[in-house]
Amino acid sequence: MRRSTGYFVGLTVEQKCELAERELVDMKGEIQRMEEDTEKTLQDLETHGRSKSKMRRSTGYFVGLTVEQKCELAERELVDMKGEIQRMEEDTEKTLQDLEAVIQETDIWWTDVKKAISDFEKDIVSTISNKKGSIVASEKLLRYLEEKNHQRDLMKEKLRLENSFLKGYKKKLQQQLRQKEQMGETLREVRSQQLQVTKEQYEEKIDEKNKELQQLKLTLGKTVRILNFRKKKLQNTMETSTSLMKDISQKTELLEKIERETTLVEKQRAKAESLDRWLQKQLSDYSAPPVMSYVQTAMAVTDLEKSIKAWQRRAAIAEVSEAEPGTRGPGTGSRCRR
């Protein structure tokens, strides 16, 4: 409320009711104006977001430029327009967020105002409209205003107590900070002594670690020598293994060759055995003819050979006689024919 209870001193009940009604009308008008301003702002933002941006350069700017230069300028213009549109979108989004926050705050405030108006109309205006209850309405109005002032005083007292509590808490923290600073000077000496002792302990540990490191270096050198020896031995073993693998491959090839030859010999042996069995079978089935038949056949063969030789001589003589017909007489020729 914009007027305190002291403002109503010396006024009649009708004047007080009239002032209360004016106050209510002013509050409603202010709320309505706020709503209209909010709607108008939203409409302007939507219209501005949908409007097209104008070109910043005229067509006469491109006179006397090559095609490549015009393309480059057009690309720059396009990039600038995209950047401007993006900035406008960001600004619009930010403005919308701010307006949404304002609208939410206004809605909360308007809810409180509506509640206060409804309470005021329920408790005061309804009573004022009744002529008989004008005195009661004025008393209720005064009580209402006094209650609001009392609530404001309570809020003020609450904030004052909270402020005093925060001041006391601040003093307490400052005092603790000063005590810590004072104790810090005392603790520095103790801390320095502790650090000195700790330093000596760490130096002893460092000496021990250095000795251990020296011993580890010696062990490392010995290990490196052993490792090199093992590597050399491994290399020799690998070479021997390679040589053995070559020998094994050669022996394997020789063995395969021997196996092939053995297979061939086995085949030849099988063929020889088969031939031997066939010959044995032929020999077992063979039967010799009788002796007299053999002698007679041999004599017949001898006679045939003699006859062949005789006929061969006769044929030779006949050929000679035909070759020399004039050398012999008629008696000779007739004898030969006989």
Coordinates of C-alpha atoms in Angstrom, one line a residue:
M1 CA 0.0 0.0 0.0
R2 CA 1.3 3.5 -0.9
R3 CA -0.4 5.3 1.9
S4 CA 0.0 4.8 5.6
T5 CA -2.7 4.9 8.3
G6 CA -1.7 8.5 9.2
Y7 CA -3.0 9.7 5.9
F8 CA -6.6 8.8 6.8
V9 CA -6.6 10.9 10.0
G10 CA -9.3 13.6 9.9
L11 CA -11.2 12.0 7.0
T12 CA -14.8 10.8 7.1
V13 CA -15.7 7.2 6.4
E14 CA -17.0 8.0 2.9
Q15 CA -13.7 9.8 2.0
K16 CA -11.7 6.9 3.3
C17 CA -13.7 4.4 1.2
E18 CA -13.3 6.6 -1.9
L19 CA -9.6 6.8 -1.4
A20 CA -9.4 3.0 -1.0
E21 CA -11.4 2.6 -4.2
R22 CA -9.1 5.0 -6.1
E23 CA -6.1 3.1 -4.8
L24 CA -7.6 -0.2 -6.1
V25 CA -8.4 1.3 -9.5
D26 CA -4.8 2.7 -9.8
M27 CA -3.3 -0.7 -9.0
K28 CA -5.5 -2.4 -11.6
G29 CA -4.6 0.2 -14.2
E30 CA -0.9 -0.2 -13.5
I31 CA -1.1 -3.9 -13.8
Q32 CA -3.0 -3.6 -17.1
R33 CA -0.4 -1.2 -18.5
M34 CA 2.4 -3.6 -17.5
E35 CA 0.6 -6.5 -19.3
E36 CA 0.1 -4.3 -22.5
D37 CA 3.8 -3.3 -22.5
T38 CA 4.9 -6.9 -22.2
E39 CA 2.7 -8.0 -25.1
K40 CA 3.9 -5.1 -27.2
T41 CA 7.5 -5.9 -26.5
L42 CA 7.0 -9.6 -27.5
Q43 CA 5.3 -8.6 -30.7
D44 CA 8.1 -6.2 -31.6
L45 CA 10.7 -9.0 -31.0
E46 CA 8.7 -11.4 -33.2
T47 CA 8.4 -8.9 -36.0
H48 CA 12.0 -7.9 -35.8
G49 CA 13.0 -11.6 -35.9
R50 CA 10.9 -12.3 -39.0
S51 CA 12.0 -9.2 -40.9
K52 CA 14.6 -9.5 -43.6
S53 CA 17.9 -7.6 -43.4
K54 CA 18.6 -5.1 -46.1
M55 CA 21.7 -5.0 -48.3
R56 CA 24.3 -2.6 -47.0
R57 CA 25.9 -2.0 -50.4
S58 CA 24.1 -0.8 -53.6
T59 CA 24.6 -2.4 -57.0
G60 CA 26.7 0.6 -58.2
Y61 CA 29.4 -0.5 -55.8
F62 CA 30.2 -3.4 -58.2
V63 CA 30.8 -1.3 -61.3
G64 CA 34.3 -1.9 -62.7
L65 CA 34.9 -5.2 -60.8
T66 CA 35.8 -8.6 -62.2
V67 CA 33.6 -11.6 -61.7
E68 CA 36.0 -13.1 -59.2
Q69 CA 36.0 -9.8 -57.2
K70 CA 32.2 -9.7 -57.3
C71 CA 32.0 -13.3 -56.1
E72 CA 34.4 -12.5 -53.3
L73 CA 32.5 -9.5 -52.2
A74 CA 29.2 -11.4 -52.4
E75 CA 30.7 -14.2 -50.2
R76 CA 31.9 -11.6 -47.7
E77 CA 28.5 -10.0 -47.7
L78 CA 26.9 -13.4 -47.1
V79 CA 29.3 -14.1 -44.2
D80 CA 28.5 -10.7 -42.7
M81 CA 24.8 -11.3 -43.1
K82 CA 25.1 -14.7 -41.5
G83 CA 27.0 -13.3 -38.6
E84 CA 24.6 -10.4 -38.1
I85 CA 21.6 -12.9 -38.2
Q86 CA 23.4 -15.1 -35.6
R87 CA 24.0 -12.1 -33.4
M88 CA 20.4 -11.0 -33.8
E89 CA 19.2 -14.5 -32.9
E90 CA 21.5 -14.5 -29.8
D91 CA 20.3 -11.1 -28.7
T92 CA 16.7 -12.0 -29.3
E93 CA 17.1 -15.2 -27.4
K94 CA 18.7 -13.3 -24.5
T95 CA 16.0 -10.7 -24.5
L96 CA 13.3 -13.4 -24.6
Q97 CA 14.9 -15.1 -21.6
D98 CA 15.0 -11.8 -19.7
L99 CA 11.4 -11.1 -20.6
E100 CA 10.4 -14.6 -19.5
A101 CA 12.1 -14.0 -16.2
V102 CA 10.3 -10.6 -15.9
I103 CA 7.0 -12.3 -16.8
Q104 CA 7.5 -14.9 -14.2
E105 CA 8.4 -12.3 -11.6
T106 CA 5.3 -10.3 -12.8
D107 CA 3.1 -13.3 -12.5
I108 CA 4.2 -14.0 -9.0
W109 CA 3.7 -10.3 -8.1
W110 CA 0.4 -10.3 -9.9
T111 CA -0.7 -13.4 -8.0
D112 CA 0.1 -11.7 -4.7
V113 CA -1.7 -8.6 -5.9
K114 CA -4.8 -10.6 -6.9
K115 CA -4.8 -12.3 -3.5
A116 CA -4.5 -8.9 -1.8
I117 CA -7.2 -7.5 -4.0
S118 CA -9.5 -10.4 -3.4
D119 CA -8.9 -10.2 0.4
F120 CA -9.5 -6.4 0.3
E121 CA -12.7 -6.8 -1.8
K122 CA -13.9 -9.6 0.4
D123 CA -13.2 -7.8 3.7
I124 CA -13.6 -4.1 2.9
V125 CA -15.3 -3.4 -0.4
S126 CA -18.2 -5.8 0.2
T127 CA -18.8 -4.1 3.5
I128 CA -18.5 -0.6 2.1
S129 CA -21.1 -1.4 -0.6
N130 CA -23.5 -2.0 2.3
K131 CA -24.6 1.4 3.7
K132 CA -25.3 0.0 7.0
G133 CA -21.8 -1.4 7.4
S134 CA -19.9 1.7 6.6
I135 CA -18.6 2.2 10.1
V136 CA -17.6 -1.5 10.3
A137 CA -15.9 -1.2 6.9
S138 CA -13.9 1.7 8.0
E139 CA -12.8 -0.1 11.1
K140 CA -11.9 -3.2 9.0
L141 CA -10.0 -0.9 6.6
L142 CA -8.0 0.6 9.5
R143 CA -7.3 -2.9 10.9
Y144 CA -6.3 -4.1 7.4
L145 CA -3.9 -1.2 7.0
E146 CA -2.6 -1.6 10.5
E147 CA -2.1 -5.3 9.9
K148 CA -0.1 -4.6 6.7
N149 CA 2.0 -2.0 8.6
H150 CA 2.5 -4.6 11.4
Q151 CA 3.6 -7.2 8.9
R152 CA 6.0 -4.6 7.4
D153 CA 7.4 -3.9 10.9
L154 CA 7.8 -7.6 11.6
M155 CA 9.7 -8.0 8.3
K156 CA 11.8 -5.0 9.2
E157 CA 12.5 -6.4 12.6
K158 CA 13.3 -9.8 11.1
L159 CA 15.8 -8.3 8.7
R160 CA 17.3 -6.2 11.4
L161 CA 17.8 -9.3 13.6
E162 CA 19.3 -11.2 10.7
N163 CA 21.6 -8.2 9.9
S164 CA 22.7 -8.1 13.5
F165 CA 23.3 -11.8 13.5
L166 CA 25.4 -11.5 10.4
K167 CA 27.4 -8.7 11.9
G168 CA 28.1 -10.7 15.0
Y169 CA 29.1 -13.7 12.9
K170 CA 31.4 -11.4 10.9
K171 CA 33.0 -10.1 14.1
K172 CA 33.4 -13.6 15.3
L173 CA 35.2 -14.6 12.1
Q174 CA 37.4 -11.6 12.2
Q175 CA 38.3 -12.4 15.8
Q176 CA 39.1 -16.0 14.9
L177 CA 41.2 -14.7 12.0
R178 CA 43.2 -12.4 14.3
Q179 CA 43.7 -15.2 16.8
K180 CA 45.0 -17.4 14.0
E181 CA 47.4 -14.7 12.9
Q182 CA 48.7 -14.3 16.5
M183 CA 49.0 -18.0 16.9
G184 CA 50.7 -18.2 13.5
E185 CA 53.7 -16.2 14.8
T186 CA 54.1 -18.6 17.7
L187 CA 53.6 -21.6 15.5
R188 CA 56.2 -20.4 13.0
E189 CA 59.1 -21.1 15.4
V190 CA 57.8 -24.5 16.4
R191 CA 57.1 -25.2 12.7
S192 CA 60.7 -24.1 11.8
Q193 CA 62.1 -26.5 14.4
Q194 CA 60.0 -29.3 13.2
L195 CA 61.0 -28.5 9.6
Q196 CA 64.7 -28.6 10.7
V197 CA 64.3 -32.0 12.3
T198 CA 62.3 -33.2 9.3
K199 CA 65.0 -31.9 7.0
E200 CA 67.7 -33.8 8.9
Q201 CA 65.7 -36.9 8.8
Y202 CA 65.2 -36.5 5.1
E203 CA 68.9 -35.9 4.6
E204 CA 69.7 -39.1 6.3
K205 CA 67.1 -40.9 4.2
I206 CA 68.6 -39.3 1.1
D207 CA 72.1 -40.6 2.1
E208 CA 70.7 -44.1 2.5
K209 CA 68.9 -43.9 -0.8
N210 CA 72.1 -42.7 -2.5
K211 CA 74.0 -45.7 -1.1
E212 CA 71.2 -48.0 -2.2
L213 CA 71.3 -46.3 -5.6
Q214 CA 75.1 -46.8 -5.9
Q215 CA 74.6 -50.5 -5.0
L216 CA 71.9 -50.8 -7.5
K217 CA 74.1 -49.2 -10.2
L218 CA 76.8 -51.9 -9.5
T219 CA 74.2 -54.6 -9.6
L220 CA 72.9 -53.1 -12.8
G221 CA 76.4 -53.2 -14.4
K222 CA 76.8 -56.8 -13.4
T223 CA 73.4 -57.6 -14.8
V224 CA 74.2 -55.8 -18.1
R225 CA 77.3 -57.9 -18.5
I226 CA 75.5 -61.1 -17.8
L227 CA 72.8 -60.0 -20.2
N228 CA 75.3 -59.3 -23.0
F229 CA 76.9 -62.7 -22.4
R230 CA 73.4 -64.4 -22.5
K231 CA 72.6 -62.5 -25.7
K232 CA 75.8 -63.6 -27.3
K233 CA 75.2 -67.2 -26.3
L234 CA 71.6 -66.9 -27.5
Q235 CA 72.9 -65.6 -30.9
N236 CA 75.3 -68.6 -31.2
T237 CA 72.5 -70.9 -30.3
M238 CA 70.3 -69.3 -32.9
E239 CA 73.0 -69.7 -35.5
T240 CA 73.5 -73.4 -34.6
S241 CA 69.8 -73.9 -34.7
T242 CA 69.6 -72.3 -38.2
S243 CA 72.4 -74.7 -39.3
L244 CA 70.7 -77.7 -37.8
M245 CA 67.4 -76.6 -39.5
K246 CA 69.2 -76.5 -42.9
D247 CA 70.7 -80.0 -42.2
I248 CA 67.4 -81.3 -41.2
S249 CA 65.8 -79.9 -44.4
Q250 CA 68.5 -81.5 -46.5
K251 CA 68.1 -84.8 -44.7
T252 CA 64.4 -84.6 -45.1
E253 CA 64.8 -84.0 -48.9
L254 CA 67.2 -86.9 -49.1
L255 CA 64.8 -89.1 -47.1
E256 CA 62.0 -88.2 -49.4
K257 CA 64.2 -89.0 -52.5
I258 CA 65.1 -92.4 -50.9
E259 CA 61.4 -93.0 -50.2
R260 CA 60.5 -92.2 -53.8
E261 CA 63.3 -94.6 -55.1
T262 CA 62.1 -97.3 -52.6
T263 CA 58.6 -96.9 -53.9
L264 CA 59.9 -97.3 -57.5
V265 CA 62.0 -100.3 -56.6
E266 CA 59.0 -101.9 -54.8
K267 CA 56.9 -101.4 -58.0
Q268 CA 59.7 -103.0 -60.1
R269 CA 60.0 -105.8 -57.6
A270 CA 56.3 -106.4 -57.7
K271 CA 56.4 -106.5 -61.6
A272 CA 59.4 -109.0 -61.5
E273 CA 57.6 -111.2 -59.0
S274 CA 54.5 -111.1 -61.2
L275 CA 56.6 -112.0 -64.2
D276 CA 58.4 -114.8 -62.3
R277 CA 55.0 -116.2 -61.1
W278 CA 53.8 -116.2 -64.7
L279 CA 57.0 -117.9 -65.9
Q280 CA 56.7 -120.4 -63.1
K281 CA 53.1 -121.1 -64.1
Q282 CA 54.1 -121.5 -67.8
L283 CA 57.0 -123.8 -66.8
S284 CA 54.7 -125.9 -64.6
D285 CA 52.2 -126.2 -67.5
Y286 CA 54.8 -127.2 -70.1
S287 CA 55.0 -130.9 -71.2
A288 CA 57.8 -132.3 -73.4
P289 CA 56.8 -134.5 -76.5
P290 CA 57.9 -138.2 -76.9
V291 CA 61.5 -139.0 -78.0
M292 CA 60.5 -140.9 -81.2
S293 CA 58.2 -138.1 -82.3
Y294 CA 61.0 -135.6 -81.7
V295 CA 63.5 -137.8 -83.7
Q296 CA 61.1 -138.2 -86.6
T297 CA 60.3 -134.4 -86.6
A298 CA 64.1 -133.7 -86.6
M299 CA 64.7 -136.1 -89.5
A300 CA 61.8 -134.5 -91.4
V301 CA 63.2 -131.1 -90.8
T302 CA 66.6 -132.3 -92.0
D303 CA 65.1 -133.7 -95.2
L304 CA 63.2 -130.5 -95.8
E305 CA 66.3 -128.5 -95.4
K306 CA 68.1 -130.7 -97.9
S307 CA 65.2 -130.4 -100.4
I308 CA 65.3 -126.6 -99.9
K309 CA 69.0 -126.5 -100.7
A310 CA 68.5 -128.7 -103.8
W311 CA 65.7 -126.6 -105.1
Q312 CA 67.8 -123.5 -104.4
R313 CA 70.7 -125.0 -106.5
R314 CA 68.3 -125.9 -109.3
A315 CA 66.8 -122.4 -109.3
A316 CA 70.3 -120.9 -109.5
I317 CA 71.2 -123.1 -112.4
A318 CA 67.9 -122.2 -114.2
E319 CA 68.6 -118.6 -113.8
V320 CA 72.1 -119.0 -115.2
S321 CA 70.8 -121.0 -118.2
E322 CA 68.2 -118.4 -119.0
A323 CA 70.8 -115.6 -118.8
E324 CA 73.1 -117.4 -121.4
P325 CA 70.9 -119.1 -124.0
G326 CA 73.5 -119.1 -126.9
T327 CA 76.4 -120.7 -125.1
R328 CA 74.9 -124.2 -125.0
G329 CA 73.7 -126.6 -127.7
P330 CA 70.4 -128.2 -128.2
G331 CA 71.4 -131.4 -126.4
T332 CA 72.4 -129.5 -123.4
G333 CA 69.2 -127.7 -123.2
S334 CA 67.2 -130.8 -123.5
R335 CA 69.2 -132.5 -120.8
C336 CA 68.7 -129.7 -118.5
R337 CA 65.0 -129.8 -119.0
R338 CA 65.0 -133.4 -118.1

